[in-house]
Amino acid sequence: MSTPNTPLWEVFIRSRNGLAHKHVGSLHASDATMALQAARDIYTRRGEGLSIWVVPSSAITASDPAEKAMMFEPAESKIYRHPTFYEVPEEVGHM
Amino acid sequence: MYTQALNTAEADDRGLEDAAKAAQFQARIDAEERIEPNDWMPGAYRKTLTRQISQHAHSEIVGMLPEGNWITRAPTLRRKAALLAKVQDECGHGLYLYAAAETLGSSREELVDAMLAGKAKYSSIFNYPTLTWADIGTIGWLVDGAAIMNQIPLCRCSYGPYARAMIRVCKEESFHQRQGYEIMLTLCRGSDEQKAMAQDALNRWWWPVLMMFGPPDATSQHSDTSTKWKIKRFSNDELRQKFVDATVPQAQYLGLTIPDPGMTQDADGHWRYSEIDWTEFKQVLAGNGPCNRDRMAARRKAHAEGAWVREAAAAYAAKRAQRQTAQAAE
């Protein structure tokens, strides 16, 4: 029997308390426990993190880059969603 | 550099692909946009990068061998801890790079098997032996120094995952070069025998290190497309010259002599080196360097001896998954 390919995991690390977990890369491991240990060894050799998440790459659903124009168009055309769209007289001061 | 064997013309299959898509792709590259894994890309771009990144990864992994050779014989505990950390870093660099290569569609297993089968190359530099402790200093100072010179521009490579891996690698590589230079400095300030050992290591490594940058621009067939695709931002000769200019003053500070009697400094301040022996380079790439067979044998042995671990981990994961399914059914 040949050994199956080892599953791929995505690694997210929270660098300091208060900051969100950030994607740092990926690794291969046969289960979640080994993925966490490998993530510790590969991505935090210099104290980069206080918390690690590992997620099976197969569990991620991604948007299609070929459709990004259509996907993000609704936000592109709505400049009134930004504060600079509105005029406030200088005398009013910072708002 | 770590992908010297890329200097053979790639079969051009772009003609088969949608010309409009190819033009759009090139426009994105020209606008300094990063290409991400799921974006459309020409087949040759994917192929070139898979080869380049996986060869870079293989080089990091094989690169652990010459230095690992000295871990148990490091002269002090401080040196031993530093060398161990450095070799661990090389392993980490290999893993970041494999992950980047895999985003182009090859599995880790395929990439590793290609190397073990001798089908994929790794840098020629790791086929030279580490005969004395001074070799460890020289590798950190020069081999890692040359690698940094090559890898800094790769942080701006057009392919996102490769560029991001390079940023991590470069941050860590600086420690490698500094620890190497410190070893050399200590030897050069030591006894006459220690200084002679440092000089001997420099004599043996100097030319192979210059070869790391790859063939001269005039004979390199691969650079044109890589430059157009912004994978490569400087030519082999440009990077080699930068490295030589940076290194000569460092050698002078150590009181060591670069083993090139014909070396001169021109009016612009550049150090002009003598002709490099490219037949030696070709021989090493072809598998006839001093340690090619040893390196391959060591990698194959490590891979074979790890087989039971991979099997056991897979069997354990399968058993746990089965138990979970059974529990859920109860």
Tab-separated table of C-alpha atoms in Angstrom:
chain	number	residue	atom	x	y	z
A	1	MET	CA	0.000	0.000	0.000
A	2	SER	CA	1.432	3.383	-0.909
A	3	THR	CA	1.290	6.198	1.644
A	4	PRO	CA	-1.281	8.877	0.684
A	5	ASN	CA	-0.060	12.446	0.116
A	6	THR	CA	0.147	14.337	3.405
A	7	PRO	CA	-2.649	16.948	3.670
A	8	LEU	CA	-1.950	20.673	3.349
A	9	TRP	CA	-2.764	23.147	6.161
A	10	GLU	CA	-2.865	26.934	6.195
A	11	VAL	CA	-1.209	28.610	9.166
A	12	PHE	CA	-2.432	31.791	10.877
A	13	ILE	CA	-0.510	33.477	13.675
A	14	ARG	CA	-1.488	36.199	16.132
A	15	SER	CA	1.644	38.191	16.732
A	16	ARG	CA	0.534	40.105	19.846
A	17	ASN	CA	-2.563	40.083	21.969
A	18	GLY	CA	-5.101	42.400	20.435
A	19	LEU	CA	-4.041	41.825	16.832
A	20	ALA	CA	-5.907	39.494	14.490
A	21	HIS	CA	-4.481	36.172	13.338
A	22	LYS	CA	-2.693	36.649	10.044
A	23	HIS	CA	-1.975	34.113	7.322
A	24	VAL	CA	1.755	33.289	7.337
A	25	GLY	CA	2.019	30.269	5.044
A	26	SER	CA	1.229	26.613	4.744
A	27	LEU	CA	2.627	23.214	5.675
A	28	HIS	CA	1.939	19.498	5.380
A	29	ALA	CA	0.863	17.337	8.310
A	30	SER	CA	-1.183	14.197	8.678
A	31	ASP	CA	-3.394	15.554	11.491
A	32	ALA	CA	-4.225	18.748	13.402
A	33	THR	CA	-1.925	18.035	16.368
A	34	MET	CA	1.073	17.504	14.118
A	35	ALA	CA	0.107	20.542	12.040
A	36	LEU	CA	0.175	22.733	15.175
A	37	GLN	CA	3.566	21.394	16.238
A	38	ALA	CA	5.006	21.822	12.749
A	39	ALA	CA	3.591	25.369	12.575
A	40	ARG	CA	5.341	26.174	15.866
A	41	ASP	CA	8.670	24.884	14.474
A	42	ILE	CA	8.384	26.388	10.997
A	43	TYR	CA	6.753	29.742	11.618
A	44	THR	CA	7.636	30.818	15.172
A	45	ARG	CA	11.378	30.164	15.568
A	46	ARG	CA	11.927	33.771	16.637
A	47	GLY	CA	8.989	34.455	18.914
A	48	GLU	CA	6.702	35.547	16.072
A	49	GLY	CA	3.504	34.513	17.755
A	50	LEU	CA	1.366	33.983	20.828
A	51	SER	CA	-1.374	31.961	19.168
A	52	ILE	CA	-1.561	29.673	16.133
A	53	TRP	CA	-4.516	28.506	14.049
A	54	VAL	CA	-4.130	25.707	11.543
A	55	VAL	CA	-6.894	25.112	8.988
A	56	PRO	CA	-7.061	22.302	6.400
A	57	SER	CA	-6.467	24.048	3.057
A	58	SER	CA	-9.267	21.952	1.574
A	59	ALA	CA	-11.725	23.675	3.960
A	60	ILE	CA	-11.119	27.100	2.441
A	61	THR	CA	-13.511	28.471	-0.156
A	62	ALA	CA	-11.904	31.220	-2.230
A	63	SER	CA	-13.358	33.800	-4.588
A	64	ASP	CA	-12.485	33.391	-8.246
A	65	PRO	CA	-9.812	35.899	-9.345
A	66	ALA	CA	-11.200	35.765	-12.901
A	67	GLU	CA	-14.419	37.241	-11.554
A	68	LYS	CA	-12.879	39.877	-9.340
A	69	ALA	CA	-14.084	42.769	-11.498
A	70	MET	CA	-17.718	41.727	-11.063
A	71	MET	CA	-17.228	40.599	-7.471
A	72	PHE	CA	-15.864	43.902	-6.209
A	73	GLU	CA	-17.563	46.335	-8.589
A	74	PRO	CA	-20.397	47.243	-6.153
A	75	ALA	CA	-17.840	48.721	-3.733
A	76	GLU	CA	-15.838	50.503	-6.446
A	77	SER	CA	-18.685	52.784	-7.530
A	78	LYS	CA	-19.866	53.855	-4.067
A	79	ILE	CA	-17.541	56.686	-3.239
A	80	TYR	CA	-20.170	58.134	-0.872
A	81	ARG	CA	-19.184	55.376	1.544
A	82	HIS	CA	-15.951	57.242	2.286
A	83	PRO	CA	-15.794	60.155	4.764
A	84	THR	CA	-13.951	62.397	2.282
A	85	PHE	CA	-17.069	62.412	0.072
A	86	TYR	CA	-18.734	64.856	2.471
A	87	GLU	CA	-17.848	68.504	2.801
A	88	VAL	CA	-17.514	69.977	6.254
A	89	PRO	CA	-16.518	73.683	6.530
A	90	GLU	CA	-13.043	74.273	7.926
A	91	GLU	CA	-14.488	76.444	10.748
A	92	VAL	CA	-16.159	73.332	12.160
A	93	GLY	CA	-12.741	71.812	12.827
A	94	HIS	CA	-11.781	68.176	12.887
A	95	MET	CA	-14.642	65.723	12.500
B	1	MET	CA	22.121	30.915	-8.069
B	2	TYR	CA	20.039	28.158	-6.517
B	3	THR	CA	18.586	27.471	-9.934
B	4	GLN	CA	21.658	27.325	-12.115
B	5	ALA	CA	20.426	24.418	-14.204
B	6	LEU	CA	17.624	26.613	-15.531
B	7	ASN	CA	19.928	27.934	-18.180
B	8	THR	CA	18.471	25.791	-20.914
B	9	ALA	CA	15.857	27.182	-23.268
B	10	GLU	CA	12.324	26.272	-22.214
B	11	ALA	CA	10.013	24.854	-24.854
B	12	ASP	CA	7.836	27.764	-25.881
B	13	ASP	CA	4.200	26.722	-25.668
B	14	ARG	CA	2.749	30.181	-25.409
B	15	GLY	CA	1.656	30.100	-29.033
B	16	LEU	CA	-1.028	27.594	-28.070
B	17	GLU	CA	-2.555	29.905	-25.533
B	18	ASP	CA	-4.910	32.751	-25.867
B	19	ALA	CA	-2.835	35.667	-27.130
B	20	ALA	CA	-5.167	38.185	-25.530
B	21	LYS	CA	-4.760	36.568	-22.119
B	22	ALA	CA	-0.995	36.525	-22.546
B	23	ALA	CA	-0.992	40.227	-23.406
B	24	GLN	CA	-3.164	40.989	-20.382
B	25	PHE	CA	-0.826	38.962	-18.194
B	26	GLN	CA	2.228	40.838	-19.461
B	27	ALA	CA	0.428	44.143	-18.860
B	28	ARG	CA	-0.147	43.140	-15.234
B	29	ILE	CA	3.545	42.259	-14.872
B	30	ASP	CA	4.590	45.559	-16.465
B	31	ALA	CA	2.325	47.409	-14.019
B	32	GLU	CA	4.209	45.693	-11.151
B	33	GLU	CA	1.122	43.755	-10.107
B	34	ARG	CA	1.751	40.494	-8.249
B	35	ILE	CA	0.543	37.268	-9.825
B	36	GLU	CA	-1.305	35.000	-7.374
B	37	PRO	CA	-1.816	31.212	-7.517
B	38	ASN	CA	-5.305	31.141	-9.026
B	39	ASP	CA	-4.638	33.871	-11.596
B	40	TRP	CA	-4.267	32.953	-15.247
B	41	MET	CA	-0.618	32.599	-16.241
B	42	PRO	CA	1.232	31.333	-19.327
B	43	GLY	CA	2.202	27.671	-19.105
B	44	ALA	CA	5.881	28.527	-19.495
B	45	TYR	CA	5.690	30.999	-16.578
B	46	ARG	CA	4.209	28.282	-14.376
B	47	LYS	CA	6.807	25.753	-15.535
B	48	THR	CA	9.780	28.087	-15.108
B	49	LEU	CA	8.683	29.113	-11.614
B	50	THR	CA	7.926	25.555	-10.510
B	51	ARG	CA	11.439	24.585	-11.527
B	52	GLN	CA	13.085	27.661	-10.043
B	53	ILE	CA	11.279	27.596	-6.696
B	54	SER	CA	11.561	23.834	-6.226
B	55	GLN	CA	15.273	23.894	-7.090
B	56	HIS	CA	15.691	26.710	-4.604
B	57	ALA	CA	13.899	24.543	-2.015
B	58	HIS	CA	16.063	21.501	-2.815
B	59	SER	CA	19.153	23.697	-2.375
B	60	GLU	CA	18.053	24.750	1.108
B	61	ILE	CA	17.496	21.135	2.111
B	62	VAL	CA	20.741	19.772	0.612
B	63	GLY	CA	22.471	22.843	2.057
B	64	MET	CA	21.819	21.454	5.529
B	65	LEU	CA	24.281	18.613	4.862
B	66	PRO	CA	27.667	20.378	4.593
B	67	GLU	CA	26.950	22.384	7.752
B	68	GLY	CA	25.242	19.575	9.640
B	69	ASN	CA	28.589	17.836	9.259
B	70	TRP	CA	30.053	20.186	11.924
B	71	ILE	CA	27.260	20.428	14.506
B	72	THR	CA	28.733	17.772	16.801
B	73	ARG	CA	32.236	19.182	16.383
B	74	ALA	CA	31.567	22.900	16.862
B	75	PRO	CA	34.345	24.342	19.058
B	76	THR	CA	32.106	25.844	21.778
B	77	LEU	CA	28.557	25.489	23.032
B	78	ARG	CA	27.782	29.008	21.730
B	79	ARG	CA	28.945	28.071	18.225
B	80	LYS	CA	27.088	24.788	18.400
B	81	ALA	CA	23.782	26.410	19.377
B	82	ALA	CA	24.172	29.001	16.601
B	83	LEU	CA	25.014	26.383	13.957
B	84	LEU	CA	22.106	24.210	15.016
B	85	ALA	CA	19.762	27.208	14.740
B	86	LYS	CA	21.186	28.050	11.321
B	87	VAL	CA	20.706	24.527	9.976
B	88	GLN	CA	17.129	24.554	11.336
B	89	ASP	CA	16.574	27.822	9.486
B	90	GLU	CA	17.784	26.238	6.223
B	91	CYS	CA	15.200	23.509	6.722
B	92	GLY	CA	12.526	26.133	7.375
B	93	HIS	CA	13.553	28.008	4.207
B	94	GLY	CA	13.212	24.794	2.226
B	95	LEU	CA	9.721	24.306	3.616
B	96	TYR	CA	8.542	27.875	2.871
B	97	LEU	CA	9.830	27.426	-0.667
B	98	TYR	CA	8.252	24.027	-1.251
B	99	ALA	CA	4.924	25.499	-0.109
B	100	ALA	CA	5.348	28.375	-2.586
B	101	ALA	CA	6.201	25.949	-5.416
B	102	GLU	CA	3.168	23.800	-4.620
B	103	THR	CA	0.819	26.743	-5.216
B	104	LEU	CA	1.697	26.308	-8.909
B	105	GLY	CA	0.099	22.878	-8.979
B	106	SER	CA	2.715	20.221	-8.130
B	107	SER	CA	2.472	18.145	-4.959
B	108	ARG	CA	5.220	18.127	-2.332
B	109	GLU	CA	5.723	14.442	-3.010
B	110	GLU	CA	6.264	15.014	-6.747
B	111	LEU	CA	8.764	17.784	-6.088
B	112	VAL	CA	10.757	15.772	-3.543
B	113	ASP	CA	10.697	12.641	-5.706
B	114	ALA	CA	12.068	14.610	-8.675
B	115	MET	CA	15.033	15.632	-6.556
B	116	LEU	CA	15.635	12.160	-5.137
B	117	ALA	CA	15.453	10.695	-8.646
B	118	GLY	CA	18.161	13.143	-9.749
B	119	LYS	CA	15.776	14.844	-12.191
B	120	ALA	CA	15.721	18.182	-10.348
B	121	LYS	CA	18.896	20.107	-9.542
B	122	TYR	CA	20.129	21.975	-6.512
B	123	SER	CA	22.861	24.588	-6.205
B	124	SER	CA	26.338	23.440	-7.246
B	125	ILE	CA	27.849	25.007	-4.117
B	126	PHE	CA	26.582	22.255	-1.825
B	127	ASN	CA	28.635	19.664	-3.679
B	128	TYR	CA	31.826	20.948	-2.057
B	129	PRO	CA	33.073	19.420	1.215
B	130	THR	CA	33.399	21.139	4.600
B	131	LEU	CA	36.877	20.008	5.611
B	132	THR	CA	37.596	22.273	8.597
B	133	TRP	CA	35.729	24.499	11.059
B	134	ALA	CA	36.809	27.497	8.983
B	135	ASP	CA	34.604	26.176	6.185
B	136	ILE	CA	31.575	26.789	8.397
B	137	GLY	CA	32.652	30.408	8.841
B	138	THR	CA	33.274	30.769	5.123
B	139	ILE	CA	29.895	29.281	4.192
B	140	GLY	CA	28.056	31.720	6.451
B	141	TRP	CA	30.089	34.686	5.270
B	142	LEU	CA	30.288	33.940	1.532
B	143	VAL	CA	27.671	31.344	0.581
B	144	ASP	CA	24.956	33.018	2.623
B	145	GLY	CA	26.306	36.412	1.566
B	146	ALA	CA	25.936	35.434	-2.095
B	147	ALA	CA	22.485	34.006	-1.382
B	148	ILE	CA	21.343	37.290	0.193
B	149	MET	CA	22.612	39.208	-2.850
B	150	ASN	CA	20.472	36.967	-5.038
B	151	GLN	CA	17.435	36.756	-2.783
B	152	ILE	CA	16.872	40.427	-2.000
B	153	PRO	CA	15.711	41.212	-5.562
B	154	LEU	CA	13.565	38.049	-5.459
B	155	CYS	CA	11.506	39.690	-2.686
B	156	ARG	CA	10.068	41.785	-5.561
B	157	CYS	CA	9.540	38.827	-7.884
B	158	SER	CA	6.273	38.979	-9.850
B	159	TYR	CA	4.939	35.759	-8.308
B	160	GLY	CA	3.354	36.615	-4.935
B	161	PRO	CA	3.977	33.391	-2.976
B	162	TYR	CA	7.663	33.274	-4.018
B	163	ALA	CA	8.179	36.949	-3.151
B	164	ARG	CA	6.564	36.470	0.279
B	165	ALA	CA	8.684	33.382	1.018
B	166	MET	CA	11.799	35.356	0.072
B	167	ILE	CA	10.936	38.161	2.480
B	168	ARG	CA	10.858	35.684	5.366
B	169	VAL	CA	14.057	34.011	4.181
B	170	CYS	CA	15.957	37.293	3.837
B	171	LYS	CA	15.031	38.371	7.372
B	172	GLU	CA	16.587	35.190	8.734
B	173	GLU	CA	19.547	35.001	6.377
B	174	SER	CA	21.232	38.062	7.831
B	175	PHE	CA	21.961	36.176	11.061
B	176	HIS	CA	23.626	33.435	9.004
B	177	GLN	CA	26.041	35.759	7.313
B	178	ARG	CA	26.935	37.600	10.506
B	179	GLN	CA	27.592	34.417	12.478
B	180	GLY	CA	29.845	33.206	9.639
B	181	TYR	CA	31.817	36.424	9.552
B	182	GLU	CA	32.212	36.313	13.325
B	183	ILE	CA	33.712	32.810	13.072
B	184	MET	CA	36.170	34.087	10.453
B	185	LEU	CA	37.052	37.116	12.567
B	186	THR	CA	37.758	34.929	15.593
B	187	LEU	CA	39.989	32.615	13.544
B	188	CYS	CA	41.825	35.517	11.936
B	189	ARG	CA	42.549	37.066	15.341
B	190	GLY	CA	43.686	33.700	16.710
B	191	SER	CA	46.898	31.713	16.278
B	192	ASP	CA	48.853	31.518	13.022
B	193	GLU	CA	47.415	28.058	12.435
B	194	GLN	CA	43.859	29.359	12.879
B	195	LYS	CA	44.449	32.203	10.464
B	196	ALA	CA	45.991	29.801	7.949
B	197	MET	CA	42.892	27.627	8.299
B	198	ALA	CA	40.683	30.635	7.501
B	199	GLN	CA	42.812	31.508	4.454
B	200	ASP	CA	42.711	27.906	3.243
B	201	ALA	CA	38.914	27.824	3.473
B	202	LEU	CA	38.643	31.112	1.551
B	203	ASN	CA	40.985	29.716	-1.115
B	204	ARG	CA	38.795	26.676	-1.624
B	205	TRP	CA	35.394	28.442	-1.530
B	206	TRP	CA	36.045	31.691	-3.417
B	207	TRP	CA	35.648	30.445	-6.987
B	208	PRO	CA	32.757	28.030	-6.307
B	209	VAL	CA	30.935	30.928	-4.578
B	210	LEU	CA	31.381	33.172	-7.643
B	211	MET	CA	29.932	30.331	-9.742
B	212	MET	CA	26.789	30.353	-7.573
B	213	PHE	CA	25.518	33.338	-9.559
B	214	GLY	CA	25.321	31.158	-12.666
B	215	PRO	CA	26.837	31.369	-16.154
B	216	PRO	CA	27.985	34.716	-17.585
B	217	ASP	CA	25.241	36.824	-19.174
B	218	ALA	CA	26.618	36.241	-22.658
B	219	THR	CA	25.900	32.498	-22.453
B	220	SER	CA	22.752	32.424	-20.342
B	221	GLN	CA	19.744	31.537	-22.490
B	222	HIS	CA	17.157	31.707	-19.813
B	223	SER	CA	17.387	35.243	-18.562
B	224	ASP	CA	15.397	37.002	-21.274
B	225	THR	CA	11.967	35.600	-20.440
B	226	SER	CA	12.693	35.617	-16.702
B	227	THR	CA	13.552	39.302	-16.946
B	228	LYS	CA	10.479	40.073	-19.031
B	229	TRP	CA	8.326	38.304	-16.453
B	230	LYS	CA	10.088	40.123	-13.605
B	231	ILE	CA	11.151	36.898	-11.964
B	232	LYS	CA	14.712	38.071	-12.356
B	233	ARG	CA	15.583	41.719	-11.826
B	234	PHE	CA	19.355	41.684	-12.186
B	235	SER	CA	21.579	39.631	-14.477
B	236	ASN	CA	23.996	36.967	-13.193
B	237	ASP	CA	27.009	39.170	-13.887
B	238	GLU	CA	25.451	42.224	-12.237
B	239	LEU	CA	24.771	40.301	-9.025
B	240	ARG	CA	28.204	38.672	-9.105
B	241	GLN	CA	29.860	42.082	-9.423
B	242	LYS	CA	27.814	43.503	-6.552
B	243	PHE	CA	28.856	40.556	-4.403
B	244	VAL	CA	32.554	40.901	-5.232
B	245	ASP	CA	32.486	44.642	-4.536
B	246	ALA	CA	30.837	44.048	-1.164
B	247	THR	CA	33.125	41.175	-0.196
B	248	VAL	CA	36.616	42.481	-1.000
B	249	PRO	CA	36.647	45.071	1.825
B	250	GLN	CA	35.325	42.427	4.251
B	251	ALA	CA	38.224	40.116	3.325
B	252	GLN	CA	40.655	43.010	3.721
B	253	TYR	CA	39.340	43.693	7.199
B	254	LEU	CA	39.947	40.052	8.106
B	255	GLY	CA	43.476	40.310	6.681
B	256	LEU	CA	42.759	37.517	4.214
B	257	THR	CA	43.810	37.423	0.583
B	258	ILE	CA	41.257	36.719	-2.165
B	259	PRO	CA	42.790	33.879	-4.206
B	260	ASP	CA	42.778	35.864	-7.444
B	261	PRO	CA	46.157	37.473	-8.158
B	262	GLY	CA	44.732	39.121	-11.284
B	263	MET	CA	42.092	41.062	-9.352
B	264	THR	CA	42.231	44.847	-9.843
B	265	GLN	CA	40.106	47.801	-8.803
B	266	ASP	CA	38.984	49.964	-11.696
B	267	ALA	CA	38.466	53.736	-11.706
B	268	ASP	CA	34.797	53.353	-10.698
B	269	GLY	CA	35.782	51.401	-7.598
B	270	HIS	CA	34.600	48.025	-8.943
B	271	TRP	CA	36.795	45.015	-8.264
B	272	ARG	CA	37.460	43.178	-11.522
B	273	TYR	CA	37.973	39.453	-11.051
B	274	SER	CA	39.752	37.042	-13.357
B	275	GLU	CA	38.107	34.571	-15.716
B	276	ILE	CA	36.009	31.930	-13.930
B	277	ASP	CA	36.658	28.260	-14.747
B	278	TRP	CA	33.267	27.349	-16.198
B	279	THR	CA	34.325	23.789	-17.009
B	280	GLU	CA	34.481	23.080	-13.267
B	281	PHE	CA	30.986	24.551	-12.886
B	282	LYS	CA	29.617	22.366	-15.686
B	283	GLN	CA	31.268	19.289	-14.220
B	284	VAL	CA	29.730	19.910	-10.786
B	285	LEU	CA	26.278	20.539	-12.303
B	286	ALA	CA	26.623	17.353	-14.338
B	287	GLY	CA	27.069	15.391	-11.128
B	288	ASN	CA	30.841	15.177	-10.998
B	289	GLY	CA	31.618	17.550	-8.133
B	290	PRO	CA	33.504	16.352	-5.046
B	291	CYS	CA	30.357	15.479	-3.047
B	292	ASN	CA	27.466	15.030	-5.528
B	293	ARG	CA	27.125	11.303	-4.880
B	294	ASP	CA	27.429	11.730	-1.092
B	295	ARG	CA	24.733	14.419	-0.998
B	296	MET	CA	22.261	12.399	-3.051
B	297	ALA	CA	22.973	9.259	-1.043
B	298	ALA	CA	22.413	11.151	2.231
B	299	ARG	CA	19.094	12.605	1.032
B	300	ARG	CA	17.841	9.253	-0.264
B	301	LYS	CA	18.834	7.521	2.965
B	302	ALA	CA	17.072	10.149	5.111
B	303	HIS	CA	13.949	9.913	2.945
B	304	ALA	CA	13.897	6.097	3.057
B	305	GLU	CA	14.508	6.006	6.797
B	306	GLY	CA	11.636	8.436	7.338
B	307	ALA	CA	9.173	6.295	5.395
B	308	TRP	CA	7.876	4.492	8.496
B	309	VAL	CA	7.167	7.836	10.182
B	310	ARG	CA	5.075	9.034	7.234
B	311	GLU	CA	3.243	5.705	7.134
B	312	ALA	CA	2.599	5.676	10.887
B	313	ALA	CA	1.325	9.277	10.884
B	314	ALA	CA	-1.008	8.534	7.974
B	315	ALA	CA	-2.273	5.323	9.618
B	316	TYR	CA	-2.890	7.129	12.924
B	317	ALA	CA	-4.780	9.960	11.198
B	318	ALA	CA	-6.893	7.413	9.291
B	319	LYS	CA	-7.682	5.488	12.491
B	320	ARG	CA	-8.736	8.659	14.314
B	321	ALA	CA	-10.922	9.770	11.415
B	322	GLN	CA	-12.567	6.351	11.337
B	323	ARG	CA	-13.238	6.441	15.099
B	324	GLN	CA	-14.784	9.910	14.804
B	325	THR	CA	-17.083	8.732	12.043
B	326	ALA	CA	-18.108	5.724	14.142
B	327	GLN	CA	-18.794	7.915	17.199
B	328	ALA	CA	-20.856	10.335	15.141
B	329	ALA	CA	-22.972	7.412	13.895
B	330	GLU	CA	-23.756	6.159	17.413
